[in-house]
Short mmCIF file of C-alpha atoms in Angstrom, two decimals:
data_model
loop_
_atom_site.label_atom_id
_atom_site.label_comp_id
_atom_site.label_asym_id
_atom_site.label_seq_id
_atom_site.Cartn_x
_atom_site.Cartn_y
_atom_site.Cartn_z
CA MET A 1 42.96 -43.93 -58.54
CA ARG A 2 41.17 -47.19 -59.37
CA ASN A 3 42.37 -49.61 -62.72
CA ILE A 4 39.51 -51.24 -64.58
CA LYS A 5 40.46 -53.83 -66.83
CA MET A 6 37.77 -54.52 -69.49
CA VAL A 7 37.56 -57.15 -72.25
CA VAL A 8 35.73 -55.90 -75.56
CA GLN A 9 34.48 -57.35 -78.28
CA TYR A 10 33.70 -55.72 -81.48
CA ASP A 11 32.58 -55.93 -85.30
CA GLY A 12 35.53 -53.54 -87.22
CA SER A 13 33.56 -53.37 -89.66
CA ARG A 14 32.38 -49.58 -89.56
CA TYR A 15 35.73 -48.51 -87.86
CA LYS A 16 38.97 -46.95 -88.65
CA GLY A 17 40.58 -49.11 -86.35
CA PHE A 18 40.97 -49.26 -82.63
CA GLN A 19 43.49 -46.08 -81.93
CA ARG A 20 41.51 -42.52 -81.40
CA LEU A 21 42.62 -40.33 -84.32
CA LYS A 22 40.68 -37.14 -84.62
CA ASP A 23 37.73 -36.31 -82.47
CA ASN A 24 34.72 -37.22 -85.08
CA ASP A 25 36.73 -40.24 -86.26
CA MET A 26 35.02 -43.72 -86.04
CA THR A 27 37.32 -45.47 -83.93
CA ILE A 28 37.10 -47.96 -81.09
CA GLN A 29 38.81 -46.12 -78.70
CA GLY A 30 37.05 -43.05 -79.57
CA LYS A 31 33.58 -44.41 -78.57
CA ILE A 32 34.49 -45.84 -75.45
CA GLU A 33 36.38 -43.09 -73.98
CA THR A 34 33.49 -40.75 -75.20
CA VAL A 35 30.96 -42.92 -73.02
CA LEU A 36 33.84 -43.32 -70.09
CA CYS A 37 34.27 -39.38 -70.04
CA LYS A 38 30.52 -38.80 -70.15
CA MET A 39 29.98 -41.36 -67.30
CA THR A 40 32.78 -40.00 -64.96
CA ASP A 41 33.06 -36.46 -66.26
CA GLU A 42 37.05 -37.29 -65.79
CA PRO A 43 39.00 -36.99 -68.99
CA ILE A 44 39.31 -40.92 -69.26
CA GLU A 45 42.10 -42.27 -71.63
CA ILE A 46 41.95 -46.01 -72.03
CA ILE A 47 45.39 -48.01 -73.03
CA GLY A 48 44.58 -50.93 -75.49
CA SER A 49 46.86 -54.48 -75.38
CA GLY A 50 47.55 -53.10 -79.09
CA ARG A 51 46.08 -51.57 -82.18
CA THR A 52 44.04 -53.20 -84.32
CA ASP A 53 43.97 -52.07 -88.01
CA MET A 54 40.79 -50.50 -90.13
CA GLY A 55 38.28 -53.53 -90.59
CA VAL A 56 39.66 -55.59 -88.22
CA HIS A 57 37.35 -57.12 -85.44
CA ALA A 58 38.15 -58.11 -81.97
CA TYR A 59 36.80 -60.86 -79.62
CA GLY A 60 38.89 -60.24 -76.47
CA GLN A 61 40.87 -56.98 -76.77
CA VAL A 62 42.13 -55.97 -73.45
CA VAL A 63 42.03 -52.24 -72.31
CA ASN A 64 42.54 -50.78 -68.84
CA PHE A 65 42.16 -47.38 -67.41
CA LYS A 66 42.55 -45.13 -64.52
CA THR A 67 39.28 -43.68 -63.07
CA LEU A 68 38.34 -41.63 -59.42
CA SER A 69 34.70 -42.92 -59.82
CA LYS A 70 33.35 -44.99 -57.37
CA ASP A 71 30.69 -47.36 -59.25
CA SER A 72 30.55 -50.73 -59.46
CA THR A 73 32.00 -52.55 -62.16
CA SER A 74 28.84 -54.00 -62.96
CA LYS A 75 27.15 -50.40 -63.14
CA ILE A 76 30.22 -49.58 -65.25
CA GLN A 77 29.41 -52.24 -67.53
CA LYS A 78 25.80 -51.88 -67.77
CA TYR A 79 26.22 -47.80 -68.54
CA LEU A 80 28.67 -48.86 -71.05
CA SER A 81 26.56 -51.18 -72.95
CA GLU A 82 23.70 -48.53 -72.78
CA TYR A 83 25.82 -46.00 -74.41
CA LEU A 84 27.97 -48.47 -77.09
CA PRO A 85 26.78 -48.83 -80.57
CA GLU A 86 25.84 -52.34 -80.91
CA ASP A 87 28.88 -53.34 -82.53
CA ILE A 88 31.29 -52.44 -79.41
CA VAL A 89 30.50 -55.21 -76.86
CA ILE A 90 32.18 -55.12 -73.07
CA LYS A 91 32.34 -58.81 -72.30
CA SER A 92 33.74 -58.04 -68.56
CA VAL A 93 34.62 -55.20 -65.94
CA GLU A 94 37.23 -55.79 -63.08
CA GLU A 95 39.05 -53.99 -60.95
CA VAL A 96 42.55 -54.81 -60.83
CA GLU A 97 46.02 -53.72 -59.17
CA ASP A 98 47.15 -50.45 -59.95
CA ARG A 99 50.43 -51.32 -61.74
CA PHE A 100 48.36 -53.78 -64.64
CA HIS A 101 49.06 -51.96 -67.90
CA SER A 102 47.43 -53.87 -71.08
CA ARG A 103 49.97 -53.66 -73.13
CA TYR A 104 53.22 -53.89 -71.28
CA ASN A 105 51.91 -56.87 -69.33
CA ALA A 106 50.41 -58.53 -72.36
CA LYS A 107 52.51 -61.81 -72.43
CA THR A 108 50.88 -63.43 -75.59
CA LYS A 109 48.14 -62.42 -78.18
CA ILE A 110 46.19 -64.83 -80.41
CA TYR A 111 44.99 -63.52 -83.47
CA LEU A 112 42.22 -65.49 -85.55
CA TYR A 113 41.79 -65.86 -89.21
CA ARG A 114 38.68 -66.59 -91.17
CA ILE A 115 38.09 -68.19 -94.64
CA ASP A 116 35.22 -69.01 -96.23
CA ASN A 117 36.46 -71.88 -98.81
CA ASN A 118 32.99 -72.87 -100.30
CA LYS A 119 32.30 -72.37 -103.76
CA VAL A 120 29.59 -69.85 -102.97
CA CYS A 121 30.46 -67.29 -100.66
CA ASN A 122 28.32 -67.57 -97.53
CA PRO A 123 25.99 -64.58 -96.81
CA PHE A 124 25.78 -64.79 -92.99
CA THR A 125 29.59 -64.59 -92.60
CA ARG A 126 30.79 -62.19 -95.48
CA LYS A 127 31.43 -59.31 -93.52
CA HIS A 128 33.88 -61.05 -90.81
CA SER A 129 35.77 -63.45 -93.47
CA ILE A 130 36.86 -63.45 -96.64
CA HIS A 131 35.79 -65.77 -99.76
CA LEU A 132 38.30 -68.09 -101.41
CA GLU A 133 36.55 -70.06 -104.08
CA LYS A 134 39.23 -72.22 -105.02
CA LYS A 135 40.16 -74.89 -102.08
CA LEU A 136 42.51 -74.72 -99.85
CA ASP A 137 45.26 -77.76 -98.78
CA LEU A 138 45.05 -77.49 -95.49
CA GLU A 139 47.94 -80.29 -95.12
CA LEU A 140 50.14 -78.04 -97.20
CA MET A 141 49.46 -74.87 -95.12
CA LYS A 142 50.16 -76.84 -91.55
CA GLU A 143 53.20 -78.02 -93.03
CA ALA A 144 54.06 -74.56 -94.10
CA SER A 145 53.23 -72.97 -90.74
CA GLU A 146 55.86 -74.94 -89.00
CA TYR A 147 58.83 -72.69 -90.43
CA LEU A 148 57.27 -70.00 -88.51
CA LEU A 149 57.30 -71.19 -84.93
CA GLY A 150 59.76 -70.10 -82.70
CA GLU A 151 61.96 -67.13 -82.43
CA HIS A 152 62.35 -65.31 -85.95
CA ASP A 153 63.38 -62.33 -87.59
CA PHE A 154 60.05 -61.20 -89.21
CA THR A 155 60.94 -58.55 -91.29
CA SER A 156 59.67 -60.26 -94.65
CA PHE A 157 56.37 -60.50 -92.34
CA ALA A 158 55.60 -56.96 -91.46
CA SER A 159 54.49 -54.02 -93.43
CA SER A 160 57.73 -51.50 -94.59
CA LYS A 161 55.69 -49.02 -92.71
CA SER A 162 56.45 -51.39 -89.37
CA LYS A 163 59.48 -49.01 -87.61
CA LYS A 164 59.93 -51.16 -84.70
CA LYS A 165 63.74 -51.63 -83.71
CA SER A 166 63.91 -54.83 -83.88
CA ASN A 167 61.56 -57.48 -85.75
CA ILE A 168 62.43 -60.54 -83.87
CA ARG A 169 59.42 -62.06 -82.42
CA THR A 170 58.42 -65.37 -81.32
CA ILE A 171 55.39 -67.20 -82.87
CA ASP A 172 54.10 -70.15 -80.35
CA SER A 173 51.78 -72.13 -82.46
CA ILE A 174 49.69 -71.66 -85.46
CA SER A 175 46.57 -73.91 -85.66
CA ILE A 176 44.75 -74.55 -88.78
CA GLN A 177 41.31 -76.00 -88.78
CA GLU A 178 37.82 -76.58 -90.74
CA LYS A 179 34.96 -75.26 -88.20
CA ASN A 180 31.35 -74.54 -88.92
CA ASP A 181 32.18 -74.21 -92.84
CA LEU A 182 34.97 -71.82 -92.21
CA VAL A 183 38.83 -72.37 -92.43
CA GLU A 184 40.17 -70.72 -89.10
CA VAL A 185 43.58 -69.89 -88.82
CA TYR A 186 44.81 -69.10 -85.19
CA ILE A 187 48.15 -67.51 -84.49
CA GLU A 188 49.58 -67.20 -80.98
CA GLY A 189 52.51 -64.97 -80.32
CA ASN A 190 54.68 -62.77 -77.76
CA GLY A 191 54.40 -59.95 -80.18
CA PHE A 192 53.18 -58.93 -83.75
CA LEU A 193 54.71 -56.45 -86.32
CA TYR A 194 52.38 -54.00 -88.19
CA ASN A 195 50.29 -56.57 -90.57
CA MET A 196 52.22 -59.51 -89.67
CA ALA A 197 49.01 -61.61 -88.74
CA ARG A 198 47.26 -60.53 -92.07
CA ILE A 199 50.82 -61.31 -94.08
CA ILE A 200 51.23 -64.63 -92.53
CA VAL A 201 48.14 -65.78 -93.90
CA GLY A 202 48.20 -64.37 -96.70
CA ALA A 203 52.00 -66.70 -97.02
CA LEU A 204 49.96 -69.72 -96.01
CA ILE A 205 46.96 -68.99 -98.49
CA ASP A 206 49.63 -68.87 -101.31
CA VAL A 207 50.69 -72.21 -99.96
CA GLY A 208 46.94 -73.72 -99.72
CA HIS A 209 46.58 -72.47 -103.15
CA LYS A 210 49.75 -73.87 -104.28
CA LYS A 211 51.36 -71.05 -105.77
CA ILE A 212 54.56 -71.68 -103.58
CA THR A 213 55.65 -74.44 -101.76
CA PRO A 214 55.78 -74.77 -97.70
CA GLU A 215 59.47 -74.62 -98.09
CA ASP A 216 59.36 -71.01 -99.80
CA ILE A 217 58.03 -69.76 -96.41
CA LYS A 218 61.55 -70.81 -94.62
CA THR A 219 62.97 -68.60 -97.50
CA MET A 220 60.60 -65.60 -97.21
CA LEU A 221 62.00 -65.81 -93.50
CA GLU A 222 65.69 -65.75 -94.37
CA ASN A 223 65.39 -63.17 -97.26
CA LYS A 224 64.07 -60.63 -94.58
CA ASN A 225 62.94 -58.79 -97.56
CA ARG A 226 58.77 -57.94 -97.32
CA SER A 227 58.84 -57.30 -101.12
CA LEU A 228 59.68 -60.80 -101.48
CA SER A 229 57.09 -62.43 -99.89
CA SER A 230 53.18 -62.47 -100.24
CA ASP A 231 50.30 -59.98 -100.25
CA THR A 232 48.61 -59.17 -96.60
CA ALA A 233 45.44 -60.80 -96.24
CA PRO A 234 42.06 -58.58 -96.44
CA ALA A 235 41.73 -57.00 -92.52
CA LYS A 236 37.83 -58.08 -92.66
CA GLY A 237 39.08 -61.96 -91.86
CA LEU A 238 41.16 -60.83 -89.06
CA TYR A 239 40.33 -60.95 -85.39
CA LEU A 240 41.81 -59.91 -82.10
CA TYR A 241 41.05 -63.24 -80.61
CA LYS A 242 42.65 -63.56 -77.03
CA VAL A 243 45.32 -61.56 -75.08
CA LYS A 244 47.22 -63.62 -72.39
CA TYR A 245 48.57 -61.86 -69.47
CA MET B 1 10.67 -75.71 -121.42
CA ARG B 2 13.53 -76.86 -119.15
CA ASN B 3 12.77 -77.03 -115.32
CA ILE B 4 15.26 -75.70 -113.52
CA LYS B 5 16.03 -76.20 -109.87
CA MET B 6 18.09 -73.73 -107.40
CA VAL B 7 19.06 -73.94 -103.60
CA VAL B 8 19.03 -70.29 -102.49
CA GLN B 9 20.73 -68.87 -99.52
CA TYR B 10 19.88 -65.43 -98.13
CA ASP B 11 19.96 -63.07 -95.36
CA GLY B 12 16.73 -61.42 -95.09
CA SER B 13 17.67 -58.56 -92.71
CA ARG B 14 17.18 -55.78 -95.86
CA TYR B 15 14.35 -57.92 -97.70
CA LYS B 16 10.33 -57.74 -97.47
CA GLY B 17 10.36 -61.41 -97.47
CA PHE B 18 10.30 -63.99 -99.94
CA GLN B 19 7.24 -63.20 -102.00
CA ARG B 20 7.50 -60.96 -105.08
CA LEU B 21 5.09 -57.62 -103.97
CA LYS B 22 4.81 -54.61 -106.12
CA ASP B 23 7.62 -53.77 -108.65
CA ASN B 24 9.81 -51.99 -106.54
CA ASP B 25 9.87 -53.64 -103.32
CA MET B 26 12.87 -55.87 -101.92
CA THR B 27 11.94 -59.39 -102.34
CA ILE B 28 13.95 -62.27 -102.55
CA GLN B 29 11.57 -63.37 -105.62
CA GLY B 30 11.66 -60.09 -106.97
CA LYS B 31 15.02 -59.85 -107.26
CA ILE B 32 16.19 -63.48 -108.40
CA GLU B 33 13.49 -63.13 -111.03
CA THR B 34 14.46 -59.73 -112.39
CA VAL B 35 17.83 -61.18 -113.01
CA LEU B 36 16.25 -64.50 -114.54
CA CYS B 37 14.51 -62.08 -116.99
CA LYS B 38 17.30 -60.12 -118.02
CA MET B 39 19.31 -63.45 -118.59
CA THR B 40 16.96 -65.20 -120.69
CA ASP B 41 14.34 -62.21 -122.16
CA GLU B 42 11.40 -64.42 -120.90
CA PRO B 43 9.21 -63.35 -117.75
CA ILE B 44 10.38 -65.91 -115.75
CA GLU B 45 8.49 -66.69 -112.94
CA ILE B 46 10.11 -69.24 -109.90
CA ILE B 47 7.92 -70.96 -107.78
CA GLY B 48 9.60 -70.98 -104.00
CA SER B 49 8.72 -74.01 -101.57
CA GLY B 50 7.09 -71.64 -99.43
CA ARG B 51 7.35 -67.94 -98.37
CA THR B 52 9.83 -66.58 -95.56
CA ASP B 53 8.31 -63.45 -93.91
CA MET B 54 9.99 -60.46 -93.70
CA GLY B 55 13.57 -60.49 -92.11
CA VAL B 56 13.75 -64.26 -92.02
CA HIS B 57 16.77 -65.83 -93.70
CA ALA B 58 17.03 -68.88 -95.54
CA TYR B 59 20.02 -71.39 -95.73
CA GLY B 60 18.29 -74.00 -98.00
CA GLN B 61 15.59 -72.33 -99.99
CA VAL B 62 14.58 -74.34 -102.80
CA VAL B 63 13.08 -72.62 -106.05
CA ASN B 64 12.24 -74.07 -109.87
CA PHE B 65 11.38 -72.45 -112.85
CA LYS B 66 10.38 -73.13 -116.35
CA THR B 67 12.69 -71.80 -119.08
CA LEU B 68 13.49 -71.99 -122.84
CA SER B 69 17.37 -70.98 -122.17
CA LYS B 70 20.07 -73.57 -123.16
CA ASP B 71 21.98 -71.99 -120.68
CA SER B 72 23.94 -74.48 -118.91
CA THR B 73 23.54 -74.79 -115.17
CA SER B 74 26.67 -73.52 -114.54
CA LYS B 75 26.60 -70.34 -116.72
CA ILE B 76 23.06 -69.57 -114.73
CA GLN B 77 24.54 -69.88 -111.77
CA LYS B 78 27.67 -67.68 -112.91
CA TYR B 79 25.26 -64.91 -114.06
CA LEU B 80 22.95 -64.76 -111.36
CA SER B 81 26.07 -64.84 -108.73
CA GLU B 82 27.21 -61.91 -110.85
CA TYR B 83 24.31 -59.99 -110.86
CA LEU B 84 22.24 -60.66 -107.59
CA PRO B 85 23.03 -58.40 -104.59
CA GLU B 86 25.78 -60.40 -101.99
CA ASP B 87 23.46 -61.12 -99.83
CA ILE B 88 21.43 -63.76 -101.78
CA VAL B 89 23.49 -66.63 -103.00
CA ILE B 90 22.61 -69.28 -105.42
CA LYS B 91 24.00 -72.41 -103.78
CA SER B 92 23.24 -74.78 -106.56
CA VAL B 93 21.58 -74.98 -109.98
CA GLU B 94 20.25 -78.26 -111.55
CA GLU B 95 18.04 -79.46 -114.39
CA VAL B 96 15.50 -81.48 -113.25
CA GLU B 97 12.25 -83.42 -114.77
CA ASP B 98 9.16 -81.30 -115.79
CA ARG B 99 7.31 -82.25 -113.31
CA PHE B 100 9.16 -81.21 -109.89
CA HIS B 101 7.30 -78.54 -108.34
CA SER B 102 9.55 -76.77 -105.45
CA ARG B 103 6.20 -76.28 -103.13
CA TYR B 104 4.02 -79.37 -103.88
CA ASN B 105 6.88 -81.79 -104.00
CA ALA B 106 8.19 -80.46 -100.78
CA LYS B 107 7.79 -83.70 -98.19
CA THR B 108 9.21 -82.11 -94.87
CA LYS B 109 10.79 -78.56 -94.09
CA ILE B 110 13.40 -77.86 -91.42
CA TYR B 111 13.65 -74.51 -89.85
CA LEU B 112 16.43 -73.42 -87.88
CA TYR B 113 16.10 -70.84 -84.91
CA ARG B 114 18.88 -69.22 -83.43
CA ILE B 115 19.33 -67.65 -79.97
CA ASP B 116 22.53 -65.83 -78.57
CA ASN B 117 22.23 -66.64 -74.62
CA ASN B 118 25.26 -65.23 -73.23
CA LYS B 119 25.23 -62.42 -70.86
CA VAL B 120 26.05 -59.75 -73.81
CA CYS B 121 25.20 -59.90 -77.12
CA ASN B 122 27.54 -60.83 -79.68
CA PRO B 123 28.40 -58.19 -82.36
CA PHE B 124 29.37 -60.99 -85.15
CA THR B 125 25.52 -62.96 -84.94
CA ARG B 126 23.55 -59.95 -83.66
CA LYS B 127 21.66 -59.67 -86.92
CA HIS B 128 20.95 -63.47 -87.37
CA SER B 129 19.77 -64.44 -84.03
CA ILE B 130 18.01 -62.76 -81.36
CA HIS B 131 19.76 -61.81 -77.86
CA LEU B 132 18.36 -63.24 -74.69
CA GLU B 133 20.20 -62.37 -71.70
CA LYS B 134 18.63 -64.27 -68.92
CA LYS B 135 19.84 -68.19 -69.27
CA LEU B 136 17.57 -71.04 -70.60
CA ASP B 137 17.16 -74.47 -69.40
CA LEU B 138 17.63 -76.23 -72.59
CA GLU B 139 16.43 -79.49 -70.61
CA LEU B 140 12.85 -78.05 -69.76
CA MET B 141 12.85 -77.03 -73.38
CA LYS B 142 13.63 -80.33 -74.65
CA GLU B 143 10.99 -81.56 -72.44
CA ALA B 144 8.37 -79.37 -73.66
CA SER B 145 9.13 -80.09 -77.35
CA GLU B 146 8.14 -83.73 -77.03
CA TYR B 147 4.36 -82.77 -76.75
CA LEU B 148 4.61 -80.95 -79.83
CA LEU B 149 5.43 -83.93 -82.13
CA GLY B 150 3.46 -85.95 -84.39
CA GLU B 151 0.08 -84.95 -85.65
CA HIS B 152 -1.84 -82.09 -83.94
CA ASP B 153 -4.14 -79.35 -84.50
CA PHE B 154 -1.67 -76.32 -84.41
CA THR B 155 -4.13 -73.35 -84.03
CA SER B 156 -3.01 -72.21 -81.08
CA PHE B 157 0.53 -72.13 -82.78
CA ALA B 158 -0.63 -70.28 -85.86
CA SER B 159 -1.13 -66.36 -86.59
CA SER B 160 -5.06 -65.50 -86.40
CA LYS B 161 -4.03 -64.29 -89.82
CA SER B 162 -3.47 -68.10 -91.06
CA LYS B 163 -6.21 -68.69 -93.45
CA LYS B 164 -5.76 -72.59 -94.19
CA LYS B 165 -8.70 -75.52 -94.66
CA SER B 166 -7.13 -77.79 -91.74
CA ASN B 167 -4.39 -76.52 -88.98
CA ILE B 168 -3.98 -80.10 -88.67
CA ARG B 169 0.12 -80.83 -89.13
CA THR B 170 3.01 -83.22 -88.25
CA ILE B 171 6.10 -82.34 -86.47
CA ASP B 172 8.65 -85.16 -87.11
CA SER B 173 11.56 -84.15 -84.95
CA ILE B 174 12.66 -80.70 -82.79
CA SER B 175 16.15 -80.73 -81.69
CA ILE B 176 17.76 -78.08 -79.08
CA GLN B 177 21.39 -77.63 -78.73
CA GLU B 178 24.21 -75.18 -77.96
CA LYS B 179 26.80 -74.83 -80.68
CA ASN B 180 29.08 -72.12 -81.26
CA ASP B 181 28.14 -70.09 -78.13
CA LEU B 182 24.04 -70.05 -79.46
CA VAL B 183 21.23 -72.25 -78.95
CA GLU B 184 19.85 -73.50 -82.17
CA VAL B 185 16.52 -75.08 -82.49
CA TYR B 186 15.75 -77.01 -85.37
CA ILE B 187 12.12 -77.83 -86.11
CA GLU B 188 11.17 -80.32 -89.19
CA GLY B 189 7.80 -81.10 -90.31
CA ASN B 190 5.47 -81.48 -93.43
CA GLY B 191 4.37 -78.30 -93.43
CA PHE B 192 4.10 -74.79 -91.04
CA LEU B 193 1.22 -72.78 -90.69
CA TYR B 194 1.59 -68.89 -90.67
CA ASN B 195 4.00 -67.93 -88.03
CA MET B 196 4.02 -71.71 -86.84
CA ALA B 197 8.30 -71.88 -85.87
CA ARG B 198 8.11 -68.64 -84.37
CA ILE B 199 5.29 -69.04 -82.21
CA ILE B 200 6.50 -73.02 -81.19
CA VAL B 201 10.12 -71.14 -80.64
CA GLY B 202 8.25 -68.26 -78.60
CA ALA B 203 6.64 -70.94 -76.55
CA LEU B 204 9.69 -73.23 -75.86
CA ILE B 205 11.85 -69.90 -74.81
CA ASP B 206 9.13 -69.27 -72.25
CA VAL B 207 9.76 -72.86 -70.97
CA GLY B 208 13.34 -72.34 -71.17
CA HIS B 209 12.83 -69.12 -69.15
CA LYS B 210 10.70 -71.06 -66.18
CA LYS B 211 7.40 -68.53 -67.47
CA ILE B 212 5.64 -71.77 -68.30
CA THR B 213 6.00 -75.23 -67.49
CA PRO B 214 6.46 -77.83 -70.27
CA GLU B 215 3.45 -79.61 -69.75
CA ASP B 216 1.51 -75.83 -70.43
CA ILE B 217 2.83 -76.74 -74.18
CA LYS B 218 0.63 -79.38 -74.41
CA THR B 219 -2.21 -77.42 -72.65
CA MET B 220 -1.80 -74.92 -75.49
CA LEU B 221 -2.22 -77.49 -78.25
CA GLU B 222 -5.51 -78.78 -76.77
CA ASN B 223 -6.72 -74.98 -76.41
CA LYS B 224 -6.78 -74.66 -80.16
CA ASN B 225 -6.62 -70.88 -79.57
CA ARG B 226 -3.67 -68.66 -80.85
CA SER B 227 -4.40 -65.91 -77.76
CA LEU B 228 -3.62 -68.26 -75.19
CA SER B 229 -0.63 -68.93 -76.27
CA SER B 230 3.07 -67.63 -76.27
CA ASP B 231 4.28 -64.51 -78.54
CA THR B 232 6.00 -65.22 -81.99
CA ALA B 233 9.63 -64.90 -81.50
CA PRO B 234 11.41 -62.25 -83.68
CA ALA B 235 12.03 -62.89 -87.67
CA LYS B 236 15.67 -62.23 -87.41
CA GLY B 237 16.51 -65.65 -85.65
CA LEU B 238 14.72 -67.84 -88.18
CA TYR B 239 16.06 -69.44 -90.84
CA LEU B 240 14.53 -72.20 -93.76
CA TYR B 241 17.09 -74.55 -93.46
CA LYS B 242 16.17 -77.00 -95.64
CA VAL B 243 13.76 -78.54 -97.89
CA LYS B 244 13.27 -82.53 -98.33
CA TYR B 245 12.02 -83.96 -101.62
#
């Protein structure tokens, strides 16, 4: 069997998330598998680097799948681009060694969160960012983000629905910048608990709006209690930006 | 009567263009006037700096209107933002002197055209740019754009439906740059004939794809014949970027 790795970009607005659900549900995995099964006549199952929630986007989701097909990678890419909806795009297709696994081999992931912080909401980015009219203090947000770097128990920053054995994760970097009229928050880490990226952004927004201080982030981490931290930021501003191997 | 000037941003995707048509047609002018009439109980008519076609967007369309209303400019802006659809945004509202006329007083206009020139189409910009898979030679396009600068008879670059007395216009500058993964073409001029910005972009694309040479642009101008020049680039990549007074 050949092992095929693909980088996938998608606008998650219309979808119930990455993971396949029931047959007719709109999911990214479901859409891609349907086309691959049609192309190969095999029961293809793709493995994603991780799930993305309903409404979350991706610049660089990575998937892999096994197939007996002898089609060239460029033919596979062309077929997918013909039959996939326009909001799911295959950026690259390559054959990789048999043991490559898009989830187990991922070293770090980078999430991006986009905030339109202008007085009025930009109509061109409104579906792929959140609009916050009240000005954010980016310097305070940067100061707050320092407390999250390194290895921590992120229980306070995970949905209470998260059922992982350990909530200890490492955040390598958080970058906050203003670019093209949007505030962009990039978070790189070795693993993200359920809703973790969105709760971190929610907390940073509270800091930026001076509802809490940067030091409160430290207290939140120490509390290890989801109910004492900030709200989860909405899905439509979040992108799985890149997966590093 | 007070004279109110507003800067308007809109995603033209759903609209039949700026200019009001029949009562129930989706137009930018129609939508704004409906809200203003409701707010003021007057038969408000807005004057735009110019029409934009079906599917064309705006970052900075300028309109003005006369009203007896005593509402503050911020109250007007708030009311419009509450009742306008999300794809029409009022960026600013100010009271101006009585003789200000958004069309007659416009000195120059800047149009922006956006091209996604990546191998695969970016799903986040696909509704507000055109996708050209084949790489454009930007240097050739820049060379070609030089021929269009200054005062010329732009008959070759106007829709044959254009019915102006004179087709002589002045282009002050054309800037072509790659930004955020998009090729952006800015065209500033003292007036634009019907479809002129889109036909100029169509010709520059032909140069960028080496279908024609930069010198052919000079010949096109001299021909004064629309049927001998390039195709009109699609509406969805075009934005009325700014109007200068």
